[in-house]
Coordinates of C-alpha atoms in Angstrom, one line a residue:
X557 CA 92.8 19.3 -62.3
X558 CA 90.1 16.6 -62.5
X559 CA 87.8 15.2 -59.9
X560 CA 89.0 12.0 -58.2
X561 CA 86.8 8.9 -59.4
X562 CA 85.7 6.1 -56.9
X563 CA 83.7 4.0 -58.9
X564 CA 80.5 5.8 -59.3
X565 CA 81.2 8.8 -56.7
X566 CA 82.7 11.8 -57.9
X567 CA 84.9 13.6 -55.4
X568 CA 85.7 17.6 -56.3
X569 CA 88.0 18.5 -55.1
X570 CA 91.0 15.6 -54.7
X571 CA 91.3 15.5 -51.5
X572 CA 90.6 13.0 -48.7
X573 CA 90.9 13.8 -45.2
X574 CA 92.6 10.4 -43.2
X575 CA 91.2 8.6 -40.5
X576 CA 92.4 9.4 -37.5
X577 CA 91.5 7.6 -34.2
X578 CA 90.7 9.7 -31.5
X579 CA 90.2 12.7 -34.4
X580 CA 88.0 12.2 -37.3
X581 CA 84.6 11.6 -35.6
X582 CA 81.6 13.3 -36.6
X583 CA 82.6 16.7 -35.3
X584 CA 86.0 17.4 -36.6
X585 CA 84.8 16.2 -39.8
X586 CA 82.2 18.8 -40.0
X587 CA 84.7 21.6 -39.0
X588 CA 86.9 20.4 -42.1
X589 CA 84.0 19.6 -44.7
X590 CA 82.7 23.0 -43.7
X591 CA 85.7 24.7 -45.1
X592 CA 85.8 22.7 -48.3
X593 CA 85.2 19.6 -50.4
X594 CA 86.3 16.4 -50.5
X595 CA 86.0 12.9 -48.9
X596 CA 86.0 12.8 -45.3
X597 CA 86.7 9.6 -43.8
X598 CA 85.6 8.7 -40.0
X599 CA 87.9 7.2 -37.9
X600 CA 89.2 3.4 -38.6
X601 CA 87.0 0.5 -36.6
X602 CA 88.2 -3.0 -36.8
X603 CA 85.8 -5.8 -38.9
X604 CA 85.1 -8.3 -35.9
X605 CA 84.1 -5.3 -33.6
X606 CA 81.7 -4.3 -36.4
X607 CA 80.6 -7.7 -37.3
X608 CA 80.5 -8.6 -33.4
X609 CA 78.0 -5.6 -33.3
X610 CA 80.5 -3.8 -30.2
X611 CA 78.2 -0.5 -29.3
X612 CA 81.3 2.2 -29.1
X613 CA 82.0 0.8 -33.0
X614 CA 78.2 1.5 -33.9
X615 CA 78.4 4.9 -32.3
X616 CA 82.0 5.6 -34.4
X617 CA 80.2 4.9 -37.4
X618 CA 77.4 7.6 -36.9
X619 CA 77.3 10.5 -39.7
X620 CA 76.2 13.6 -39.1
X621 CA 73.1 14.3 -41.4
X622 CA 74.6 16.6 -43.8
X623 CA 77.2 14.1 -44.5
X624 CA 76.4 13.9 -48.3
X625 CA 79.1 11.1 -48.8
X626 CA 79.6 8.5 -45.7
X627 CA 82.6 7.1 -46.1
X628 CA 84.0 4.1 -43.3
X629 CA 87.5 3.1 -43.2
X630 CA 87.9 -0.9 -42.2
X631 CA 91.1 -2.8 -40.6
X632 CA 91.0 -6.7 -41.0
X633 CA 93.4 -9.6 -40.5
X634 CA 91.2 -12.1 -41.7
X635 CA 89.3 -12.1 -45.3
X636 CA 86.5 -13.8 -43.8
X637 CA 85.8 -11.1 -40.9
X638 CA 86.4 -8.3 -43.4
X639 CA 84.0 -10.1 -46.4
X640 CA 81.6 -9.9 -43.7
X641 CA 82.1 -6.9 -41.9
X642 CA 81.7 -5.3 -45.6
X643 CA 78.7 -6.9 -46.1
X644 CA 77.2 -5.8 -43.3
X645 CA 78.0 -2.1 -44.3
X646 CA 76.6 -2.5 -48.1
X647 CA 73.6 -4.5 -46.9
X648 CA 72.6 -2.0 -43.8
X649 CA 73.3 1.4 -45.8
X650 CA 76.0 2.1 -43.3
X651 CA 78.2 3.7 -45.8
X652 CA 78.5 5.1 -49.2
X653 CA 82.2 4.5 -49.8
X654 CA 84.4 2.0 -48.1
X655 CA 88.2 2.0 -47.2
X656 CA 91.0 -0.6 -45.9
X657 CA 93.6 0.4 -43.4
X658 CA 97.3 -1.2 -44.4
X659 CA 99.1 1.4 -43.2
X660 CA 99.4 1.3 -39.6
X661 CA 103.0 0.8 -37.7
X662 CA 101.9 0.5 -34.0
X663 CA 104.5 -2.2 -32.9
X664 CA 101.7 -4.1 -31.0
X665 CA 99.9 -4.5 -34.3
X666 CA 102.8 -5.2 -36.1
X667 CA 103.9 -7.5 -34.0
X668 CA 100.8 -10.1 -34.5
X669 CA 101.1 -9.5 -38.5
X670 CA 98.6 -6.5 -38.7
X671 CA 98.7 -3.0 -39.9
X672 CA 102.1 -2.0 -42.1
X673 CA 103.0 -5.7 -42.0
X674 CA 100.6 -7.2 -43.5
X675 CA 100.4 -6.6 -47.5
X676 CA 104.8 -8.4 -47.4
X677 CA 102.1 -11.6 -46.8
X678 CA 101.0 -11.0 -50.7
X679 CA 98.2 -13.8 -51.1
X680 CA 97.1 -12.8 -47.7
X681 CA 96.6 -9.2 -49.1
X682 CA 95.0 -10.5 -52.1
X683 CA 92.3 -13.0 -50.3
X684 CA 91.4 -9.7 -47.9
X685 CA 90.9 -7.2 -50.9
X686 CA 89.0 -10.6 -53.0
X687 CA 86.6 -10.8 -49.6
X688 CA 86.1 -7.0 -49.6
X689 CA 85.2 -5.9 -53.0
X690 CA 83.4 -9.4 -53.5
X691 CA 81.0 -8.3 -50.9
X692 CA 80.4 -4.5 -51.2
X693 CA 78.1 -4.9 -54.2
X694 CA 77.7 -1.3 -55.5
X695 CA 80.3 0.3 -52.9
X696 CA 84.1 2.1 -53.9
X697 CA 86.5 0.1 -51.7
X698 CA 90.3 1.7 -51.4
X699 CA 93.0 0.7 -49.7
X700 CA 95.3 2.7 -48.0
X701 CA 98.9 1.6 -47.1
X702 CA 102.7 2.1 -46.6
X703 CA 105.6 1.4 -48.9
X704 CA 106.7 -1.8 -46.9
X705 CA 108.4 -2.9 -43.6
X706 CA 111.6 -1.1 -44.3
X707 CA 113.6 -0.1 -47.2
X708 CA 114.8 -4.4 -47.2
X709 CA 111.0 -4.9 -47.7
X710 CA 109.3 -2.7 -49.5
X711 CA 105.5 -4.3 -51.3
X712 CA 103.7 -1.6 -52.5
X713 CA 104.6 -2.2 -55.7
X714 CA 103.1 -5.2 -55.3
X715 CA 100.0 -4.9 -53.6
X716 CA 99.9 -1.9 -55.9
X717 CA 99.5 -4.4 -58.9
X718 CA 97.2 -6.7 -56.7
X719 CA 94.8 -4.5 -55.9
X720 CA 94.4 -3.5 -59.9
X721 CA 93.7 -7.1 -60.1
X722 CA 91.5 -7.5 -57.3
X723 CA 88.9 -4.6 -58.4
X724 CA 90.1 -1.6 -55.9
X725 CA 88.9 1.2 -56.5
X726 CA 91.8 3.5 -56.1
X727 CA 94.9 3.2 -53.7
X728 CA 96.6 5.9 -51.3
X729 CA 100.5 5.7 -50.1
X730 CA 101.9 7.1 -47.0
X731 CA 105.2 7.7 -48.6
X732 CA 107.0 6.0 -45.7
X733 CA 107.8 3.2 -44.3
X734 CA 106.5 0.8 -40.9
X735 CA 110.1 1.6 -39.4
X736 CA 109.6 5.2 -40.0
X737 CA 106.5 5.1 -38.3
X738 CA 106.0 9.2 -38.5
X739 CA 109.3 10.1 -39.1
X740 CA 111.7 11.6 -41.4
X741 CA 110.5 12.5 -45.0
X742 CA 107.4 11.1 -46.6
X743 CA 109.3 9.4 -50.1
X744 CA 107.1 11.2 -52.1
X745 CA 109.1 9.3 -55.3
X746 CA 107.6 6.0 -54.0
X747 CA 104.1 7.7 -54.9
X748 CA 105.3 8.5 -58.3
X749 CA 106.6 5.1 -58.7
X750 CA 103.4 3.3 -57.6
X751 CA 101.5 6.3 -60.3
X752 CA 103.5 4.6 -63.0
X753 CA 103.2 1.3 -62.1
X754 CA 99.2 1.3 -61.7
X755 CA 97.7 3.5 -64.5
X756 CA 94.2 1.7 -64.2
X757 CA 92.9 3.9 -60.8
X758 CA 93.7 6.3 -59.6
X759 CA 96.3 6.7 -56.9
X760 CA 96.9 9.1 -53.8
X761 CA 99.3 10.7 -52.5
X762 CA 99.9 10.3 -48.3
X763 CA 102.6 12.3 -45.9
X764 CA 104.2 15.6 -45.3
X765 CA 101.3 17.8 -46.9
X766 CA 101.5 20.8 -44.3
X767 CA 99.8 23.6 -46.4
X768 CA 98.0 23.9 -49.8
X769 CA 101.1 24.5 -51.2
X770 CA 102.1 21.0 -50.3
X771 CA 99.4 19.6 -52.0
X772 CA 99.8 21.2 -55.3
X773 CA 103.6 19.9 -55.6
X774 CA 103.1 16.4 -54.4
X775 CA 100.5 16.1 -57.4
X776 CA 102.9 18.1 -59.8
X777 CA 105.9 15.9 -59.2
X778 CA 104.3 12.5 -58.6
X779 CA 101.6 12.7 -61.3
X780 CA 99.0 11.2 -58.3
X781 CA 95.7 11.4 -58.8
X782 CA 94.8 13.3 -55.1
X783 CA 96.0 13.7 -52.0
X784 CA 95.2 12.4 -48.6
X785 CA 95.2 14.8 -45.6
X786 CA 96.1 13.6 -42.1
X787 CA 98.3 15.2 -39.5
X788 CA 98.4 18.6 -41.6
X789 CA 94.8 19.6 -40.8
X790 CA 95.3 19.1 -36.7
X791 CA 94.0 22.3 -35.0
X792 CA 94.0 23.3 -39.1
X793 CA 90.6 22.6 -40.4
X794 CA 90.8 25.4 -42.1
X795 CA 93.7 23.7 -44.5
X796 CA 90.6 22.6 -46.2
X797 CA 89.9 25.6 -47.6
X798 CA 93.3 26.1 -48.7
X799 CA 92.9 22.6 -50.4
X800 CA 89.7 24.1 -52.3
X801 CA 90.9 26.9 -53.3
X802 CA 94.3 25.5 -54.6
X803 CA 92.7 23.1 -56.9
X804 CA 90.8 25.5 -58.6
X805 CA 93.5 28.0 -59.2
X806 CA 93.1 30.7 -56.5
X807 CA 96.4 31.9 -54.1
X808 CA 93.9 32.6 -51.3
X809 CA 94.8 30.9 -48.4
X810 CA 92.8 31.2 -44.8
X811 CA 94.7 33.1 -42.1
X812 CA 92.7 33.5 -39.1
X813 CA 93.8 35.7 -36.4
X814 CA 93.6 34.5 -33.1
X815 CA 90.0 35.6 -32.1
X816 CA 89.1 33.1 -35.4
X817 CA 90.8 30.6 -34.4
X818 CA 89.1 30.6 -30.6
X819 CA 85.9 31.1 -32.3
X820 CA 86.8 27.4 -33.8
X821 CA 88.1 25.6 -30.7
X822 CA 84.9 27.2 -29.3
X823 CA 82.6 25.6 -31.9
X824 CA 84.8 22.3 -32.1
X825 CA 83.9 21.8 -27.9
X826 CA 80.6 22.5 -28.8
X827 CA 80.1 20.1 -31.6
X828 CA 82.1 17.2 -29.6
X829 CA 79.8 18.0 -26.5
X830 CA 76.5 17.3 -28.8
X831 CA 78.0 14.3 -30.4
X832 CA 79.2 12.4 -26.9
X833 CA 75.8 14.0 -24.9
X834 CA 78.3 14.5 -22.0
X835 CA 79.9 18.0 -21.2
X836 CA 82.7 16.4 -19.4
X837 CA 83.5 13.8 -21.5
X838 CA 83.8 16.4 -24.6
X839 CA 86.1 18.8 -22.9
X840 CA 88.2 16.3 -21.9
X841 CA 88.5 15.1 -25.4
X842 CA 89.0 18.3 -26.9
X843 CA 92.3 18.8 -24.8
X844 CA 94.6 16.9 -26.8
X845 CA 93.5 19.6 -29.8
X846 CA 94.2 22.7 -27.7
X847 CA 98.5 22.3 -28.5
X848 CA 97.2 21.9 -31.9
X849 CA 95.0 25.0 -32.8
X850 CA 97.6 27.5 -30.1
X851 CA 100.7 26.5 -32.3
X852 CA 102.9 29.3 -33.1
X853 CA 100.8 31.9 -31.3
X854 CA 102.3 33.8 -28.3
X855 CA 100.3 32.4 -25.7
X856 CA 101.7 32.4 -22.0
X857 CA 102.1 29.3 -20.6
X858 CA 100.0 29.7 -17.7
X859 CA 97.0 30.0 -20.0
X860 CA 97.5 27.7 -22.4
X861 CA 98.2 24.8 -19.2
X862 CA 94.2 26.3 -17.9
X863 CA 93.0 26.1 -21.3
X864 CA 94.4 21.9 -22.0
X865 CA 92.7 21.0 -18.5
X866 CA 89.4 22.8 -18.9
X867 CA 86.5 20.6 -17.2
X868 CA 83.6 22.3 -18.7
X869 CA 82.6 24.6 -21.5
X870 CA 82.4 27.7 -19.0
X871 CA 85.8 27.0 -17.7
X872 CA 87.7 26.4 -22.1
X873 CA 85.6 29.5 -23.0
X874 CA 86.6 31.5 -19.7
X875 CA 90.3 30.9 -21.1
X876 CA 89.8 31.4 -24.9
X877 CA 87.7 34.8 -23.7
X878 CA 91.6 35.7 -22.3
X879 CA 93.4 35.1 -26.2
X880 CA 94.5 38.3 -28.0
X881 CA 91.7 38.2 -30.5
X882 CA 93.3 40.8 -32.7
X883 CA 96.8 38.6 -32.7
X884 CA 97.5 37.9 -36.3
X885 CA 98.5 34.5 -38.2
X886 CA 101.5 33.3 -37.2
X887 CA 103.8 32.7 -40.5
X888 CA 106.1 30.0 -40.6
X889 CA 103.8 27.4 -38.6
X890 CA 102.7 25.4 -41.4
X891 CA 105.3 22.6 -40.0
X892 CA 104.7 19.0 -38.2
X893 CA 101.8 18.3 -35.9
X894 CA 101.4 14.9 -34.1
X895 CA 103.9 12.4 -33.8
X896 CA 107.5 13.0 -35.4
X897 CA 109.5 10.1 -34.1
X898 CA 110.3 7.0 -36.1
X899 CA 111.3 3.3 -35.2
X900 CA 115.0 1.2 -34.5
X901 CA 112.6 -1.7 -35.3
X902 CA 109.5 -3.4 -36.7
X903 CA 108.2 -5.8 -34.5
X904 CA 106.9 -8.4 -36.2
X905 CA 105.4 -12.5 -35.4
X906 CA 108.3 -15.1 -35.3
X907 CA 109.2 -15.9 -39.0
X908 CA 107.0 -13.3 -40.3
X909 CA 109.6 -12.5 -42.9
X910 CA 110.5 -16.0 -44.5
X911 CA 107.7 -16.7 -47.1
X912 CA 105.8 -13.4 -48.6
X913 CA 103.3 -15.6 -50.4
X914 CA 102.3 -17.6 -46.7
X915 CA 98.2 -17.5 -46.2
X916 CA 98.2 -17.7 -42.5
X917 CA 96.2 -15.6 -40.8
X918 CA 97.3 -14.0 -38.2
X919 CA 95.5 -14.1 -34.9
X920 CA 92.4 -11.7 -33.3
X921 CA 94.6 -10.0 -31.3
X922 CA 96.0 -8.1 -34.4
X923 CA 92.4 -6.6 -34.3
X924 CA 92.9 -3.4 -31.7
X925 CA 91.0 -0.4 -31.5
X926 CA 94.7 1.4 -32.3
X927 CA 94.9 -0.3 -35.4
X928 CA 94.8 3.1 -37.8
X929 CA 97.6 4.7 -38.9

C-alpha cells in the first residue's frame, strides 16, 4: 500500500477523516489523530463567511498546535467567493491543504442549487475548481462529492474528468447518491468506475466503511487510492488505529472494554471544554456523542438518559464513574452510526435540471452553515 499524494504532502497512511459539522473540531480530531495517521479535516465553513471574516468561522478554523497538517474543507456557490475565500487561506497561512464540499444533500441546500446539486451545472463546477486551484498558489485542493442527483443524473464521471483538467489534486466519492442522502448502500462500483476513468490523481473512496476491515476491501475491489472516514469513527476514534494498523499489514484491531471507552468520553468533555472555554457549553455538545461511544454496551437506560443530559463535568463523570469498567467489547457493533434514512426527492431550484452546461450562479442563500455532507 502506498502513501496518498496531495501535491507536495505526503499522507501515510490513506486515510482521511471527513468533515463533519458539529463533529470534527479541534478536539475530536485529536482523539482520532491520536490513534493514528492520516489527514484530518476540520469541519466544512462556507467561502463568504470566511471572506466576510464571520468570528464563529475564524474560531472553526483554529488547529490545535500539534496539528502537523492543517487541512480546511470549503463550500461555495460562487467561483468568485471561493477564488477569494481560497486566497485568503494560502495568503494568511490558515491552512496547509485545502478541500471542496460537493457532496452535501440537505434539501434546503439543494434546493437553491448547492451541495449534491451542483457539479449536474458542469461549467459551473469547472469555473469554481478554475477559481480555487488558480488562487491557492502552493496548496493541495480536493474535491469531495456524490455520484449525482439520482441514478437519472449521475456527473461524477464528469466532474471526475473536469477536475483532472482543472488541476485537482485528488477527488473523493461518497458512493451514493443526493436522493440517498445516508441511505442504503454506498455503490462502492461507482468508486471503481470513477478509479478507471481518472488515472491522473488519485481518487478516494467515501461510504459504508464501519471497521478496518471495510477499508481494506473498498481499496481491494475498487482499485482507489484511500479512503475517507466519516460516520464510521462516531464515538469510534479508535477506528483510527484499526485504519493504521490495517494498512501496514497487522490483524490488531482496538477493543476497549468499557472502563476505555469512559476513560475517552471523559477526555473527549475535557478537550471540548478547553477548546469552547465554557464548561456548559462543552457538555452540552458532547451529548449528541454519548449514543455514539455507549453503542452495543449493556447500559440501563436510566443511566445512559443521566449521562446524554449531563450539565457539567462533575455531573458526565459522576455517570461514567457508574459504567461496568471491566464490561468487554461488544462484537457485532461495527454497524451504522448517524443518519440512515434516504430521500423520495431532491429538492432542487425551478428548472435546475434543463441545461447541465448553464453558468448561473446560484444565490447566497445556498451558502448555510449546514452545508457539509
Amino acid at each position: 500500500m502506498e502513501s496518498l499524494k496531495l501535491g507536495s504532502l505526503e499522507i501515510w497512511p490513506p486515510v482521511v477523516l471527513a468533515p463533519m459539522a458539529g463533529i470534527t473540531n479541534a478536539p475530536f480530531r485529536t482523539l482520532c489523530r491520536e490513534q493514528g495517521g492520516g489527514l484530518f479535516v476540520c469541519e466544512m465553513i462556507t467561502t463568504r463567511a470566511l471572506v466576510e471574516r464571520n468570528a464563529k468561522t475564524l474560531k472553526m478554523i483554529r488547529f490545535a498546535p500539534q496539528e502537523r497538517l492543517r487541512s480546511i474543507q470549503l463550500y461555495g456557490v460562487d467561483p468568485v467567493t471561493v477564488g477569494r475565500a481560497v486566497r485568503m487561506v494560502a495568503g494568511e497561512g490558515l491552512a496547509d491543504h485545502i478541500d471542496l464540499n460537493f457532496g452535501c444533500p440537505v434539501p434546503k441546500v439543494t434546493r437553491r442549487g448547492g451541495g449534491s446539486a451542483l457539479p449536474y451545472k458542469r461549467n459551473l463546477l469547472r469555473a469554481i475548481l478554475r477559481e480555487a486551484v488558480r488562487n491557492a498558489g502552493t496548496l493541495p485542493v480536493t474535491m469531495k462529492m456524490r455520484k449525482g442527483i439520482d441514478d437519472d443524473h449521475l456527473t461524477y464521471l464528469d466532474a471526475g474528468r473536469i477536475a483532472v483538467e482543472e488541476g485537482i489534486s485528488a477527488v473523493a466519492l461518497h458512493g451514493r447518491t443526493a436522493i440517498q442522502h445516508y441511505g442504503g448502500t454506498a455503490d462502492w462500483e461507482a468508486i471503481a468506475r470513477l478509479k478507471e476513468a481518472v488515472t491522473e490523481i488519485p481518487v478516494l473512496g467515501n461510504g459504508d466503511i464501519w471497521s478496518a476491515g471495510d477499508a481494506l476491501r473498498m481499496m481491494e475491489s475498487t482499485g482507489c487510492d484511500g479512503v475517507v472516514v466519516g460516520r464510521g469513527c462516531l464515538g469510534r476514534p479508535w477506528l483510527f488505529r484499526d485504519l493504521a494498523a490495517a494498512c501496514e499489514g497487522s490483524g490488531e484491531r482496538a477493543r476497549p472494554a468499557l472502563g476505555e471507552v469512559a476513560a475517552t468520553m471523559d477526555r473527549h468533555a475535557t478537550l471540548l471544554t478547553e477548546a469552547f472555554g465554557s464548561e456548559q457549553h462543552a457538555v452540552a455538545d458532547f451529548r449528541k456523542h454519548v449514543g455514539w461511544y455507549l453503542k452495543g454496551f449493556t447500559v440501563g437506560a436510566d443511566l445512559r438518559r443521566r449521562l446524554a443530559t449531563s450539565n457539567s463535568l462533575a455531573e458526565l463523570r459522576a455517570g461514567l464513574a457508574e459504567l461496568d469498567a471491566a464490561q468487554p467489547w461488544p462484537e457485532g457493533v461495527d454497524a451504522p452510526r448517524g443518519k440512515t434514512h434516504a430521500r423520495d426527492r431532491v429538492h432542487l431550484p425551478a428548472g435546475w435540471l434543463d441545461d447541465p452546461y448553464d453558468l448561473a450562479v446560484p444565490c447566497a442563500d445556498a451558502e448555510l452553515d449546514t452545508s457539509g455532507g
